């Protein structure tokens, strides 16, 4: 798997999905190209999927938000006759490295969450119309939708056969959505999740596994009726015009470097460090909503979000040995604040302003969930203001320059807060990053809020508890170097586990449970000989020989 | 590690702990016998501990609740001069099987939780008085206390060096209590958890790691003063007399069988099944509080709880290949209900009645957290009533006999609910088992509540959703057999992961986070070559050579 995985695509390149747009209703057909796998060694039979299929799906969902704001309901269907979706491709899973399996599950989980976010935040609901077998990851796709209709043809079923069949978990949110979203009774959930053949017909409704069963002959009619109903529940967006998500300006350089228009990724391979430099806008904030729309994907906030998102995904999947990501910024902080302020001002009145902020929310969550040690270096000349400051709070640690630095002519480091730091970019735990940070001292959130808009120097930022450490000219270089060397010397796994636990204190949500509890158990099982050993169920699948298990219970 | 681990002990056998009782204040000294390890191959230096040390600790905490109800504050100290506690013994961890490490962590976690429960539920607060190094599991002991005092002697410190030193996590609640109980700021938590030498003095207070630092010269005086203050916060229990926890009536039989006075453990090794049969009381409920106290540890409810608790722990640690635990019961359901009703009636007025119910709460939680497939067989002649019915709701599934069974002269199967099923035995998620069961249909809890006291036959129990399946004479045997065979054929790991996810829907608490999120990550890391491989940090500890790590981030 040495090739570079690219997260950029567009409809002209899709091999696995197609969309039919019809006013407020879009129909999304999953029609996986058997021979279109991302890697060699497996065929994507029966609408099974790999990361490549999911990259296209994520692109569809994202474009729906920006390019098709008129869509109020998305109907997810199979483009194949006899199967809805067989889930993640088992041969791919059987052959993939642990790192790839885990990263694959994380990305698919993030994509499933965008279904739910589209309904909750933008009034784009998802209906899943199930005909044929809907198994494992296929049913997890359905679970991520707002409503599930199952045809009652005597054979179509929903199932989570991972545990009995493959000795792994339904790890793309399945177990969590069964108990927490659909609230299936736990003993019925136990039966369901250990039944290979799944559940069909009326029992699927009685057990809360689907919302409705439709007589097969009336399936299309009922699906269409529900789609209209869901579309009508969301306020119509008549006459809106979407914004094209044009191709990113991206160049891959020497030795891992990646340049975008506003984002620079630098790599120090020997140190295991990637540095992401973010640039503030050169241009002034849009003068009007019309100007925001005219700028479209070229506008600073949207462009930066897309580039940063791509950079993070690239590092996650293609640069496994870079254990530390440093965030730096440069440019005009007040301009960054002005751009964000414009979006915040118009988020109730303009769908695009709102969508850009919601996208930032998703990108920041993607950072939270990136299992690398994250550190912000708030240096002279930086512009961590508002939404950029939010990245500082997403980091495991932050270091800030304090006072004069010999020979450094850049403006002294400051940090600035905006209204953005107090609401719109909530984490998976549904708290803001500052609320999370100050769980033990809620008054500190108020104290910070009182200083919005002010450029805070290292002393002020330290006093407010906004950065971990501030160092002056004498200590800065050594302290940062020692930290990076030390971090590089630790076990990457211990850091992954530690960070996963420390980043999300406080309340839990379905999302934190999926990424914290379910993912951790899945990761554990993905290491177990009973699943991935030579005689494990995942390895043996399809060989006609069942897995052989070490029967000791852990 | 073939020897049988015994969870029964008493103060006459302690090798690692001693307690000084002084009215409302007890002082608990940790003074681990280096040569008293449970297994060969390691010495318990520097007050490090293994499961044997923790079995004694659990016994101390339990006896404190029953034998010393006058105690209002427990001061936890080291019995050694220069060290508080070095945490779990690293050589023991390095040499132990994965199953043992996981079971060890689970038991120590349960014991830490009993500290917190003693303070919250019984007014027995725990103060940790730290002198000397308090590292890893040692600091996790402190974290489980209600208050931590650290001496300010220039060297005594608290630390969680697991990640940097051993490439594992502080897995006995450390990471969770840091963020959720003590609410340490997440970036400071990151620094703390990656600093081998830990934090001392004023910074430990500022970072919320301890509650107070005391000048070394005044340490004992300040500890004594705080102990008095904490003791005075709880209503005094003057003149109360404890109840002796006499040795259990227990016999180990052939081929894994264990007999207690009220509990029978049967083993079918080829099937991987253990059956626990619980007996209702022969005697009537106590006629008075005096009678309850006179019966003491011989009273039905307390005796059954102790025997069941021991049986569960025995199966967990000594019978790793029994993947399914079947619960059965026999005897007089109404008598069981009467005993429980007596306890419920007196729980506000009598400390012993209250303690017995609180102990049942802990035992039922222990069942919830037992990673075996749990199934209740509600057969003819059974007595699943009130607290015994609660065991049915703790199971992953339940099967109930319905109608006449040929040749079976036992009374037809019924199930009965009591007030106990609606409050006192809350799960780790702080919901009752019925609330958890009916998360999607809260009205079903009300419907069940309306039928308290009534013997419910299979039809009624099914209609109320209280059992998973009811089968008649024709199907019963086959259905149960098929289920057991099927379960035995699944990967034990997949069942562990599945059950850990399905058993605790709904809200999360610190406890569910510790056993769900933190434990899962720890289990994952306990499998990783970076920790436990030949060049891993845990294996190499003490060799003078650092671990070598696969640097790919997962």
PDB file of N, CA, C and O in Angstrom, chain A residues 325-346:
ATOM      1  N   UNK A 325       2.228  16.709  14.933  1.00  0.00           N
ATOM      2  CA  UNK A 325       1.860  17.769  13.988  1.00  0.00           C
ATOM      3  C   UNK A 325       1.967  19.106  14.715  1.00  0.00           C
ATOM      4  O   UNK A 325       1.335  19.311  15.757  1.00  0.00           O
ATOM      5  N   UNK A 326       2.792  19.979  14.167  1.00  0.00           N
ATOM      6  CA  UNK A 326       2.928  21.341  14.703  1.00  0.00           C
ATOM      7  C   UNK A 326       2.043  22.256  13.874  1.00  0.00           C
ATOM      8  O   UNK A 326       2.067  22.200  12.636  1.00  0.00           O
ATOM      9  N   UNK A 327       1.272  23.074  14.527  1.00  0.00           N
ATOM     10  CA  UNK A 327       0.507  24.100  13.821  1.00  0.00           C
ATOM     11  C   UNK A 327       1.168  25.457  14.026  1.00  0.00           C
ATOM     12  O   UNK A 327       1.461  25.840  15.158  1.00  0.00           O
ATOM     13  N   UNK A 328       1.395  26.127  12.915  1.00  0.00           N
ATOM     14  CA  UNK A 328       1.872  27.507  12.964  1.00  0.00           C
ATOM     15  C   UNK A 328       0.941  28.348  12.100  1.00  0.00           C
ATOM     16  O   UNK A 328       0.194  27.816  11.270  1.00  0.00           O
ATOM     17  N   UNK A 329       0.993  29.639  12.277  1.00  0.00           N
ATOM     18  CA  UNK A 329       0.189  30.514  11.419  1.00  0.00           C
ATOM     19  C   UNK A 329       0.998  31.756  11.104  1.00  0.00           C
ATOM     20  O   UNK A 329       1.965  32.075  11.802  1.00  0.00           O
ATOM     21  N   UNK A 330       0.603  32.426  10.029  1.00  0.00           N
ATOM     22  CA  UNK A 330       1.288  33.672   9.710  1.00  0.00           C
ATOM     23  C   UNK A 330       0.344  34.593   8.956  1.00  0.00           C
ATOM     24  O   UNK A 330      -0.554  34.146   8.231  1.00  0.00           O
ATOM     25  N   UNK A 331       0.537  35.859   9.187  1.00  0.00           N
ATOM     26  CA  UNK A 331      -0.280  36.831   8.476  1.00  0.00           C
ATOM     27  C   UNK A 331      -1.034  37.734   9.437  1.00  0.00           C
ATOM     28  O   UNK A 331      -0.707  37.847  10.614  1.00  0.00           O
ATOM     29  N   UNK A 332      -2.067  38.310   8.876  1.00  0.00           N
ATOM     30  CA  UNK A 332      -2.764  39.415   9.525  1.00  0.00           C
ATOM     31  C   UNK A 332      -3.951  38.912  10.356  1.00  0.00           C
ATOM     32  O   UNK A 332      -5.028  38.635   9.819  1.00  0.00           O
ATOM     33  N   UNK A 333      -3.741  38.786  11.651  1.00  0.00           N
ATOM     34  CA  UNK A 333      -4.783  38.296  12.551  1.00  0.00           C
ATOM     35  C   UNK A 333      -6.086  39.081  12.465  1.00  0.00           C
ATOM     36  O   UNK A 333      -7.162  38.486  12.352  1.00  0.00           O
ATOM     37  N   UNK A 334      -6.030  40.395  12.517  1.00  0.00           N
ATOM     38  CA  UNK A 334      -7.279  41.166  12.433  1.00  0.00           C
ATOM     39  C   UNK A 334      -8.079  40.869  11.161  1.00  0.00           C
ATOM     40  O   UNK A 334      -9.310  40.827  11.194  1.00  0.00           O
ATOM     41  N   UNK A 335      -7.380  40.629  10.055  1.00  0.00           N
ATOM     42  CA  UNK A 335      -8.118  40.278   8.841  1.00  0.00           C
ATOM     43  C   UNK A 335      -8.807  38.918   8.980  1.00  0.00           C
ATOM     44  O   UNK A 335      -9.934  38.734   8.519  1.00  0.00           O
ATOM     45  N   UNK A 336      -8.114  37.985   9.595  1.00  0.00           N
ATOM     46  CA  UNK A 336      -8.739  36.673   9.828  1.00  0.00           C
ATOM     47  C   UNK A 336      -9.979  36.844  10.695  1.00  0.00           C
ATOM     48  O   UNK A 336     -11.036  36.263  10.427  1.00  0.00           O
ATOM     49  N   UNK A 337      -9.848  37.665  11.723  1.00  0.00           N
ATOM     50  CA  UNK A 337     -11.004  37.923  12.594  1.00  0.00           C
ATOM     51  C   UNK A 337     -12.152  38.556  11.821  1.00  0.00           C
ATOM     52  O   UNK A 337     -13.318  38.217  12.039  1.00  0.00           O
ATOM     53  N   UNK A 338     -11.825  39.474  10.920  1.00  0.00           N
ATOM     54  CA  UNK A 338     -12.868  40.166  10.165  1.00  0.00           C
ATOM     55  C   UNK A 338     -13.622  39.198   9.246  1.00  0.00           C
ATOM     56  O   UNK A 338     -14.849  39.254   9.133  1.00  0.00           O
ATOM     57  N   UNK A 339     -12.875  38.300   8.611  1.00  0.00           N
ATOM     58  CA  UNK A 339     -13.530  37.294   7.760  1.00  0.00           C
ATOM     59  C   UNK A 339     -14.477  36.420   8.575  1.00  0.00           C
ATOM     60  O   UNK A 339     -15.609  36.152   8.177  1.00  0.00           O
ATOM     61  N   UNK A 340     -13.987  35.994   9.736  1.00  0.00           N
ATOM     62  CA  UNK A 340     -14.835  35.142  10.576  1.00  0.00           C
ATOM     63  C   UNK A 340     -16.043  35.931  11.091  1.00  0.00           C
ATOM     64  O   UNK A 340     -17.166  35.408  11.128  1.00  0.00           O
ATOM     65  N   UNK A 341     -15.801  37.186  11.472  1.00  0.00           N
ATOM     66  CA  UNK A 341     -16.900  38.013  11.998  1.00  0.00           C
ATOM     67  C   UNK A 341     -17.999  38.168  10.947  1.00  0.00           C
ATOM     68  O   UNK A 341     -19.198  38.141  11.264  1.00  0.00           O
ATOM     69  N   UNK A 342     -17.600  38.302   9.694  1.00  0.00           N
ATOM     70  CA  UNK A 342     -18.582  38.421   8.623  1.00  0.00           C
ATOM     71  C   UNK A 342     -19.453  37.154   8.550  1.00  0.00           C
ATOM     72  O   UNK A 342     -20.684  37.217   8.439  1.00  0.00           O
ATOM     73  N   UNK A 343     -18.791  36.023   8.632  1.00  0.00           N
ATOM     74  CA  UNK A 343     -19.536  34.753   8.583  1.00  0.00           C
ATOM     75  C   UNK A 343     -20.476  34.629   9.776  1.00  0.00           C
ATOM     76  O   UNK A 343     -21.631  34.210   9.642  1.00  0.00           O
ATOM     77  N   UNK A 344     -19.975  34.976  10.943  1.00  0.00           N
ATOM     78  CA  UNK A 344     -20.802  34.869  12.153  1.00  0.00           C
ATOM     79  C   UNK A 344     -22.007  35.813  12.072  1.00  0.00           C
ATOM     80  O   UNK A 344     -23.115  35.463  12.480  1.00  0.00           O
ATOM     81  N   UNK A 345     -21.771  36.985  11.502  1.00  0.00           N
ATOM     82  CA  UNK A 345     -22.851  37.977  11.386  1.00  0.00           C
ATOM     83  C   UNK A 345     -23.963  37.459  10.479  1.00  0.00           C
ATOM     84  O   UNK A 345     -25.141  37.721  10.718  1.00  0.00           O
ATOM     85  N   UNK A 346     -23.579  36.733   9.440  1.00  0.00           N
ATOM     86  CA  UNK A 346     -24.575  36.325   8.437  1.00  0.00           C
ATOM     87  C   UNK A 346     -25.006  34.876   8.547  1.00  0.00           C
ATOM     88  O   UNK A 346     -25.701  34.374   7.672  1.00  0.00           O
TER      89      UNK A 346
END
